[in-house]
Tab-separated table of C-alpha atoms in Angstrom:
chain	number	residue	atom	x	y	z
A	68	MET	CA	105.765	61.455	193.407
A	69	SER	CA	106.573	64.783	195.085
A	70	ASP	CA	109.414	63.077	196.974
A	71	LEU	CA	111.444	62.666	193.785
A	72	THR	CA	114.653	64.586	193.363
A	73	PRO	CA	115.302	66.370	190.058
A	74	LYS	CA	117.766	63.609	189.102
A	75	GLN	CA	115.163	60.906	189.854
A	76	MET	CA	112.565	62.818	187.817
A	77	GLU	CA	115.041	63.108	184.931
A	78	ASP	CA	115.718	59.357	185.140
A	79	ARG	CA	111.974	58.611	185.072
A	80	LEU	CA	111.478	60.815	182.036
A	81	GLN	CA	114.397	59.124	180.242
A	82	GLN	CA	112.912	55.742	181.131
A	83	MET	CA	109.564	56.900	179.720
A	84	GLN	CA	111.208	58.106	176.502
A	85	ASN	CA	113.006	54.760	176.036
A	86	ALA	CA	109.843	52.793	176.777
A	87	LEU	CA	107.863	55.028	174.426
A	88	GLY	CA	110.238	54.296	171.540
A	89	ALA	CA	109.973	50.533	172.136
A	90	GLU	CA	106.182	50.745	172.470
A	91	LEU	CA	105.832	52.742	169.245
A	92	ALA	CA	107.957	50.206	167.361
A	93	GLN	CA	105.787	47.356	168.666
A	94	PHE	CA	102.623	49.310	167.836
A	95	MET	CA	103.916	49.978	164.303
A	96	ASP	CA	104.296	46.241	163.702
A	97	ALA	CA	100.693	45.657	164.787
A	98	ALA	CA	99.411	48.610	162.740
A	99	ARG	CA	101.325	47.471	159.632
A	100	ALA	CA	99.836	43.988	159.925
A	101	ARG	CA	96.298	45.308	160.363
A	102	LEU	CA	96.494	47.915	157.579
A	103	SER	CA	98.113	45.546	155.099
A	104	ALA	CA	95.578	42.818	155.897
A	105	THR	CA	92.698	45.213	155.255
A	106	ALA	CA	94.253	46.574	152.055
A	107	THR	CA	95.151	43.180	150.593
A	108	GLN	CA	92.119	41.185	151.751
A	109	GLU	CA	89.400	43.795	151.264
A	110	TYR	CA	90.562	46.095	148.488
A	111	MET	CA	92.949	44.023	146.352
A	112	LYS	CA	90.893	40.938	145.772
A	113	ASP	CA	88.854	40.241	142.689
A	114	PRO	CA	86.889	37.066	143.411
A	115	GLY	CA	86.899	34.556	140.621
A	116	PHE	CA	89.812	35.983	138.648
A	117	THR	CA	93.204	34.996	140.006
A	118	GLN	CA	95.182	34.312	136.834
A	119	PRO	CA	95.558	36.237	133.580
A	120	PRO	CA	94.289	36.624	130.946
A	121	PHE	CA	91.572	38.561	132.768
A	122	PRO	CA	88.211	39.048	131.090
A	123	PRO	CA	87.237	42.642	130.261
A	124	ARG	CA	85.853	44.690	133.148
A	125	ARG	CA	82.154	45.459	133.209
A	126	LYS	CA	82.738	48.621	135.241
A	127	LYS	CA	85.430	51.262	134.847
A	128	ALA	CA	86.748	50.767	138.393
A	129	GLY	CA	86.671	47.887	140.849
A	130	PRO	CA	89.218	45.989	142.905
A	131	LEU	CA	92.789	45.570	141.741
A	132	ARG	CA	93.622	42.500	139.752
A	133	THR	CA	96.761	40.909	141.096
A	134	LEU	CA	99.283	39.706	138.552
A	135	SER	CA	102.584	39.352	140.425
A	136	GLY	CA	101.607	40.156	144.029
A	137	ARG	CA	104.462	42.666	144.324
A	138	LEU	CA	102.245	45.514	145.537
A	139	ALA	CA	100.496	43.357	148.155
A	140	ARG	CA	103.801	41.954	149.414
A	141	SER	CA	105.265	45.437	149.677
A	142	LEU	CA	102.466	46.458	152.040
A	143	THR	CA	103.134	43.570	154.390
A	144	GLY	CA	106.830	44.421	154.602
A	145	SER	CA	107.776	41.001	153.266
A	146	ARG	CA	109.002	42.302	149.917
A	147	THR	CA	112.617	43.334	149.429
A	148	PHE	CA	113.518	44.826	146.054
A	149	THR	CA	117.004	44.016	144.774
A	150	GLY	CA	116.906	45.883	141.467
A	151	GLY	CA	120.203	47.498	140.539
A	152	GLY	CA	122.027	45.520	143.214
A	153	ASN	CA	120.673	47.685	146.051
A	154	ALA	CA	118.410	45.644	148.318
A	155	HIS	CA	115.760	47.658	150.147
A	156	SER	CA	112.278	47.184	151.551
A	157	GLU	CA	109.450	48.501	149.411
A	158	ASN	CA	107.343	49.076	152.526
A	159	VAL	CA	107.117	52.498	154.161
A	160	SER	CA	106.056	52.507	157.815
A	161	GLU	CA	107.116	54.943	160.453
A	162	ILE	CA	105.795	56.865	163.425
A	163	SER	CA	106.884	60.382	164.270
A	164	THR	CA	105.857	62.803	166.967
A	165	THR	CA	105.121	66.448	166.282
A	166	LYS	CA	103.647	69.360	168.238
A	167	GLU	CA	100.229	68.343	166.906
A	168	GLY	CA	100.551	64.717	168.026
A	169	VAL	CA	101.713	61.356	166.747
A	170	LYS	CA	101.891	60.839	162.967
A	171	LEU	CA	101.711	57.391	161.348
A	172	ARG	CA	103.174	57.126	157.828
A	173	TYR	CA	102.341	53.940	155.939
A	174	GLY	CA	102.646	53.009	152.280
A	175	THR	CA	104.767	51.445	149.572
A	176	ARG	CA	107.644	52.358	147.266
A	177	VAL	CA	106.341	50.249	144.360
A	178	PRO	CA	106.538	52.643	141.377
A	179	TYR	CA	103.036	51.986	140.013
A	180	ALA	CA	101.264	52.073	143.398
A	181	HIS	CA	100.134	55.694	143.101
A	182	VAL	CA	98.573	54.996	139.688
A	183	HIS	CA	96.348	52.318	141.208
A	184	GLU	CA	95.529	54.454	144.250
A	185	GLU	CA	94.785	57.731	142.441
A	186	GLY	CA	94.240	56.778	138.798
A	187	PHE	CA	96.016	58.212	135.758
A	188	VAL	CA	95.038	60.132	132.619
A	189	GLY	CA	97.739	61.182	130.178
A	190	TRP	CA	100.249	60.340	127.507
A	191	VAL	CA	102.825	57.615	128.085
A	192	GLN	CA	106.034	57.046	126.107
A	193	ILE	CA	106.273	53.450	124.854
A	194	PRO	CA	109.840	52.446	123.945
A	195	ALA	CA	110.654	50.430	120.829
A	196	HIS	CA	110.270	46.701	121.455
A	197	THR	CA	109.486	43.369	119.799
A	198	ARG	CA	106.198	41.544	120.023
A	199	THR	CA	105.249	37.984	119.110
A	200	ILE	CA	101.927	37.837	117.267
A	201	VAL	CA	99.684	34.900	116.398
A	202	GLN	CA	97.135	36.814	114.324
A	203	ALA	CA	97.121	39.784	111.941
A	204	PHE	CA	94.103	41.880	111.017
A	205	GLY	CA	91.871	39.482	112.969
A	206	LYS	CA	93.022	36.388	111.092
A	207	PRO	CA	95.235	33.671	112.603
A	208	LEU	CA	98.757	33.260	111.253
A	209	SER	CA	100.102	29.845	110.271
A	210	SER	CA	102.982	30.325	112.744
A	211	LYS	CA	104.019	32.813	115.429
A	212	LYS	CA	105.827	35.849	114.123
A	213	THR	CA	108.078	38.318	115.959
A	214	VAL	CA	107.612	41.914	114.833
A	215	ASN	CA	109.356	45.167	115.715
A	216	VAL	CA	107.215	47.862	117.277
A	217	SER	CA	108.476	51.449	116.909
A	218	ALA	CA	108.648	53.828	119.851
A	219	HIS	CA	105.410	55.776	120.184
A	220	THR	CA	103.151	57.596	122.625
A	221	ARG	CA	99.867	56.259	123.907
A	222	PHE	CA	97.034	58.032	125.683
A	223	MET	CA	96.040	56.061	128.780
A	224	VAL	CA	93.072	56.320	131.105
A	225	ILE	CA	93.497	54.173	134.204
A	226	PRO	CA	90.679	54.555	136.719
A	227	ALA	CA	91.538	54.844	140.409
A	228	ARG	CA	91.269	51.572	142.304
A	229	PRO	CA	92.187	52.750	145.805
A	230	TYR	CA	93.351	50.176	148.308
A	231	LEU	CA	95.428	52.126	150.842
A	232	GLN	CA	93.215	55.111	151.699
A	233	PRO	CA	90.135	52.922	152.291
A	234	SER	CA	92.259	50.672	154.508
A	235	LEU	CA	93.462	53.676	156.509
A	236	ASP	CA	89.902	55.020	156.733
A	237	ASP	CA	88.614	51.647	157.971
A	238	ASN	CA	91.305	51.467	160.673
A	239	THR	CA	91.643	55.092	161.806
A	240	GLN	CA	89.572	54.624	164.949
A	241	TRP	CA	91.459	51.439	165.863
A	242	VAL	CA	94.818	53.199	165.413
A	243	GLN	CA	93.728	56.138	167.566
A	244	ASP	CA	92.246	53.937	170.309
A	245	GLU	CA	95.198	51.539	170.449
A	246	LEU	CA	97.768	54.298	170.467
A	247	ALA	CA	95.950	56.252	173.192
A	248	ASP	CA	95.424	53.134	175.364
A	249	ASN	CA	99.055	52.039	174.993
A	250	MET	CA	100.444	55.483	175.779
A	251	ILE	CA	98.233	55.934	178.878
A	252	GLU	CA	99.188	52.473	180.143
A	253	LEU	CA	102.884	53.127	179.488
A	254	ALA	CA	102.854	56.534	181.193
A	255	THR	CA	101.075	55.080	184.237
A	256	GLU	CA	103.641	52.266	184.537
A	257	VAL	CA	106.598	54.648	184.329
A	258	ILE	CA	105.124	57.238	186.719
A	259	ASP	CA	104.211	54.570	189.287
A	260	GLY	CA	107.790	53.330	189.065
């Protein structure tokens, strides 16, 4: 290695930088798959209840109940949102390097994701809308009736049902080990030429 000229050393370092970028991209794909599998298979399943209407919960918290699957699909990177004519992925996954080390950012852009992850307590504005009812004051109606509901506020308490942080916690050691092993192997390959 001491026989390298400055130009050769510069070329090796450039080669290492290029290989590092490719390796990080490949690692990110593997990490996304592992984290999304843990989140969706361990923390988003509610055995026995797969279709609404869901029975009342016995506990305040518990696993998420999946209605559309949008949140789960966004974590796997397979979901593309086309609302407003602008298609974009709802998955967030990136790796960046800082002075402190390598930072993995993973998540979702689904608007209600943070409510499930962290919970919510507060007032919510409900816009005016119509509702079809089949009973009134606990008694069945002879036929369905569409009624207008005025705009109003509603106090909501939604308990946290985390799925992402537990998945990250479960896989932290794997991420660290895989990243360290891959980087050591890559550096050795580039240095050895």
